[in-house]
Amino acid sequence: MHLNLDNKTALVSASTSGIGYAIAERLLQEGATVIIHGRGEATVAPAVAALADKYGAARVQSLVADLSVPGTEQEAAARFPQVDILVNNMGTYALKDFFSMTDADWQAMFDTNVWSGVRLARTYMKGMLERGHGRVIFISSEVALTPMASMAHYSASKATQLSISRSLAELTKGTAVTVNAVLPGPTETDSLKSFIQSVNPGLSYAEAERKFMDENRPSSLIYRLAKPAEVASVVGFLASEHAAVINGAAIRAEGGTVPTIA
Ligand SMILES: NC(=O)c1ccc[n+]([C@@H]2O[C@H](COP(=O)([O-])OP(=O)(O)OC[C@H]3O[C@@H](n4cnc5c(N)ncnc54)[C@H](OP(=O)(O)O)[C@@H]3O)[C@@H](O)[C@H]2O)c1
């Protein structure tokens, strides 16, 4: 299936590695121009260089900014006034006992996971509505549906994204703009792989991953981590015309871990 994203400009927040990088690459494969975002030149430059090498420098732009800070979205807009596909991927997580979580912990989690996406949507979605076409995609998480006490702030931030995504979709009536959320489950990013290996130093990676699934995601149907490219395929589809009738939805890309039908 060709997704035909020629002449579209996409901004993928936190796209120097992990799921964001895979999404950026997927959109580039389909012809889009992609703005690679990260918080520092040290991570942005190598990601841009690697992608520019494969897809051509003209279609790979860079944005260095800490989008958890108010006002940075305006700096982004000054450089890139029009975005057709906005992927709010930036997000961090932390395991912490609820009673030890400070206000600052909660604030930082929401600044990164929620506020960055709210501000970017406020900046770019009006233009999409005026042009009558566009895509806003929030990368949430399965834990939005299965909140965890060990990550109460992360779980709440991911559930909040679903609410915002649906609210924004309500603004799109009668246009070809869509707003959706994608809910990945555990995904084989470098950071998660190293974590899984680090807590099981005596096991091979395959054994450690199996133990991780046994202990943490026994309800998974695929019974393995997702590949970043697999999550990116879902996002690429949603970004395309093929997904024109999917709007206001929360699309699970979590390997069947959440054991409910709705
Ligand atoms: N991996 C999973 O298992 C999983 C599961 C469900 C949902 N998700 C969601 O998917 C999205 C991407 O996650 P990921 O696992 O791909 O991320 P990741 O591998 O941990 O990091 C990807 C990028 O995010 C940026 N980043 C890392 N920590 C950050 C922070 N504290 N503040 C701002 N930016 C930060 C980094 O870019 P720079 O250093 O260049 O700024 C990094 O290149 C997130 O919203 C996450 O909640 C992930």
mmCIF file of C-alpha atoms in Angstrom, residues 93-221:
data_model
loop_
_atom_site.group_PDB
_atom_site.id
_atom_site.type_symbol
_atom_site.label_atom_id
_atom_site.label_comp_id
_atom_site.label_asym_id
_atom_site.label_seq_id
_atom_site.Cartn_x
_atom_site.Cartn_y
_atom_site.Cartn_z
ATOM 1 C CA TYR A 93 8.453 7.720 31.900
ATOM 2 C CA ALA A 94 9.710 6.963 35.377
ATOM 3 C CA LEU A 95 9.084 4.213 37.875
ATOM 4 C CA LYS A 96 8.468 5.770 41.267
ATOM 5 C CA ASP A 97 6.538 4.988 44.409
ATOM 6 C CA PHE A 98 3.418 7.192 44.513
ATOM 7 C CA PHE A 99 4.135 8.455 48.037
ATOM 8 C CA SER A 100 7.614 9.582 46.996
ATOM 9 C CA MET A 101 6.431 11.443 43.895
ATOM 10 C CA THR A 102 6.791 15.166 44.384
ATOM 11 C CA ASP A 103 4.750 17.935 42.795
ATOM 12 C CA ALA A 104 7.824 18.614 40.668
ATOM 13 C CA ASP A 105 7.818 14.999 39.423
ATOM 14 C CA TRP A 106 4.179 15.323 38.370
ATOM 15 C CA GLN A 107 4.762 18.729 36.799
ATOM 16 C CA ALA A 108 7.786 17.560 34.794
ATOM 17 C CA MET A 109 5.872 14.521 33.536
ATOM 18 C CA PHE A 110 2.963 16.658 32.356
ATOM 19 C CA ASP A 111 5.228 19.369 30.903
ATOM 20 C CA THR A 112 6.918 16.759 28.713
ATOM 21 C CA ASN A 113 4.104 14.339 27.908
ATOM 22 C CA VAL A 114 1.067 16.610 27.810
ATOM 23 C CA TRP A 115 1.944 20.286 27.498
ATOM 24 C CA SER A 116 4.360 19.812 24.596
ATOM 25 C CA GLY A 117 1.579 18.246 22.522
ATOM 26 C CA VAL A 118 -1.078 20.750 23.606
ATOM 27 C CA ARG A 119 1.092 23.686 22.581
ATOM 28 C CA LEU A 120 2.117 22.152 19.255
ATOM 29 C CA ALA A 121 -1.508 21.301 18.427
ATOM 30 C CA ARG A 122 -2.571 24.850 19.323
ATOM 31 C CA THR A 123 0.201 26.166 17.075
ATOM 32 C CA TYR A 124 -0.345 23.989 14.027
ATOM 33 C CA MET A 125 -3.909 22.688 14.026
ATOM 34 C CA LYS A 126 -5.597 25.999 13.193
ATOM 35 C CA GLY A 127 -3.678 26.110 9.911
ATOM 36 C CA MET A 128 -4.769 22.543 9.186
ATOM 37 C CA LEU A 129 -8.405 23.486 9.783
ATOM 38 C CA GLU A 130 -8.067 26.573 7.571
ATOM 39 C CA ARG A 131 -6.527 24.487 4.788
ATOM 40 C CA GLY A 132 -9.161 21.814 5.438
ATOM 41 C CA HIS A 133 -6.632 19.020 5.683
ATOM 42 C CA GLY A 134 -4.169 17.652 8.199
ATOM 43 C CA ARG A 135 -3.277 15.054 10.771
ATOM 44 C CA VAL A 136 -2.592 15.286 14.488
ATOM 45 C CA ILE A 137 -1.462 12.045 16.100
ATOM 46 C CA PHE A 138 -0.725 11.644 19.803
ATOM 47 C CA ILE A 139 1.549 8.784 20.850
ATOM 48 C CA SER A 140 -0.047 7.662 24.086
ATOM 49 C CA SER A 141 0.424 4.227 25.681
ATOM 50 C CA GLU A 142 -1.460 1.102 26.667
ATOM 51 C CA VAL A 143 -1.058 2.271 30.286
ATOM 52 C CA ALA A 144 -3.617 4.974 29.499
ATOM 53 C CA LEU A 145 -6.094 2.056 29.683
ATOM 54 C CA THR A 146 -4.287 0.040 32.360
ATOM 55 C CA PRO A 147 -2.858 2.600 34.799
ATOM 56 C CA MET A 148 0.014 1.437 36.992
ATOM 57 C CA ALA A 149 0.659 2.535 40.572
ATOM 58 C CA SER A 150 4.398 2.376 39.955
ATOM 59 C CA MET A 151 3.975 4.993 37.199
ATOM 60 C CA ALA A 152 0.903 6.915 38.358
ATOM 61 C CA HIS A 153 2.051 10.200 36.847
ATOM 62 C CA TYR A 154 3.035 8.607 33.533
ATOM 63 C CA SER A 155 -0.238 6.669 33.357
ATOM 64 C CA ALA A 156 -2.249 9.828 34.062
ATOM 65 C CA SER A 157 -0.336 11.802 31.430
ATOM 66 C CA LYS A 158 -1.030 9.125 28.825
ATOM 67 C CA ALA A 159 -4.748 8.986 29.697
ATOM 68 C CA THR A 160 -4.881 12.782 29.494
ATOM 69 C CA GLN A 161 -3.521 12.594 25.942
ATOM 70 C CA LEU A 162 -6.507 10.455 24.953
ATOM 71 C CA SER A 163 -8.936 13.029 26.288
ATOM 72 C CA ILE A 164 -7.156 15.904 24.547
ATOM 73 C CA SER A 165 -6.955 13.955 21.304
ATOM 74 C CA ARG A 166 -10.698 13.302 21.336
ATOM 75 C CA SER A 167 -11.486 16.935 22.287
ATOM 76 C CA LEU A 168 -9.410 18.223 19.375
ATOM 77 C CA ALA A 169 -11.059 15.760 16.993
ATOM 78 C CA GLU A 170 -14.374 17.433 17.868
ATOM 79 C CA LEU A 171 -13.000 20.613 16.241
ATOM 80 C CA THR A 172 -12.513 18.907 12.882
ATOM 81 C CA LYS A 173 -16.141 18.342 11.880
ATOM 82 C CA GLY A 174 -16.684 18.664 8.149
ATOM 83 C CA THR A 175 -12.981 18.961 7.331
ATOM 84 C CA ALA A 176 -10.421 16.419 6.213
ATOM 85 C CA VAL A 177 -8.393 16.999 9.376
ATOM 86 C CA THR A 178 -8.218 14.039 11.754
ATOM 87 C CA VAL A 179 -6.923 13.744 15.293
ATOM 88 C CA ASN A 180 -6.143 10.328 16.726
ATOM 89 C CA ALA A 181 -4.075 8.664 19.410
ATOM 90 C CA VAL A 182 -1.928 5.559 19.078
ATOM 91 C CA LEU A 183 -1.351 3.340 22.122
ATOM 92 C CA PRO A 184 1.857 1.330 21.891
ATOM 93 C CA GLY A 185 2.723 -1.399 24.361
ATOM 94 C CA PRO A 186 6.310 -2.187 25.357
ATOM 95 C CA THR A 187 8.400 -1.410 22.304
ATOM 96 C CA GLU A 188 11.945 -2.464 21.535
ATOM 97 C CA THR A 189 13.670 0.901 21.777
ATOM 98 C CA ASP A 190 17.339 1.068 22.778
ATOM 99 C CA SER A 191 16.312 2.425 26.179
ATOM 100 C CA LEU A 192 13.842 -0.383 26.960
ATOM 101 C CA LYS A 193 16.196 -3.050 25.611
ATOM 102 C CA SER A 194 19.025 -1.856 27.845
ATOM 103 C CA PHE A 195 16.703 -1.712 30.839
ATOM 104 C CA ILE A 196 15.506 -5.287 30.258
ATOM 105 C CA GLN A 197 19.070 -6.538 29.856
ATOM 106 C CA SER A 198 20.372 -4.548 32.845
ATOM 107 C CA VAL A 199 17.908 -6.095 35.292
ATOM 108 C CA ASN A 200 18.773 -9.610 34.010
ATOM 109 C CA PRO A 201 22.553 -9.515 33.506
ATOM 110 C CA GLY A 202 22.937 -13.311 33.551
ATOM 111 C CA LEU A 203 20.415 -13.995 30.775
ATOM 112 C CA SER A 204 20.643 -13.701 27.000
ATOM 113 C CA TYR A 205 18.553 -10.826 25.662
ATOM 114 C CA ALA A 206 15.918 -13.246 24.286
ATOM 115 C CA GLU A 207 15.604 -14.915 27.712
ATOM 116 C CA ALA A 208 15.463 -11.546 29.461
ATOM 117 C CA GLU A 209 12.706 -10.329 27.123
ATOM 118 C CA ARG A 210 10.691 -13.506 27.745
ATOM 119 C CA LYS A 211 11.091 -12.988 31.512
ATOM 120 C CA PHE A 212 9.994 -9.364 31.112
ATOM 121 C CA MET A 213 6.832 -10.514 29.318
ATOM 122 C CA ASP A 214 6.154 -13.240 31.927
ATOM 123 C CA GLU A 215 6.527 -10.794 34.795
ATOM 124 C CA ASN A 216 5.116 -7.593 33.310
ATOM 125 C CA ARG A 217 2.836 -8.303 30.321
ATOM 126 C CA PRO A 218 1.451 -11.858 30.734
ATOM 127 C CA SER A 219 -1.740 -10.852 28.893
ATOM 128 C CA SER A 220 0.153 -9.907 25.718
ATOM 129 C CA LEU A 221 -1.005 -11.847 22.676
#
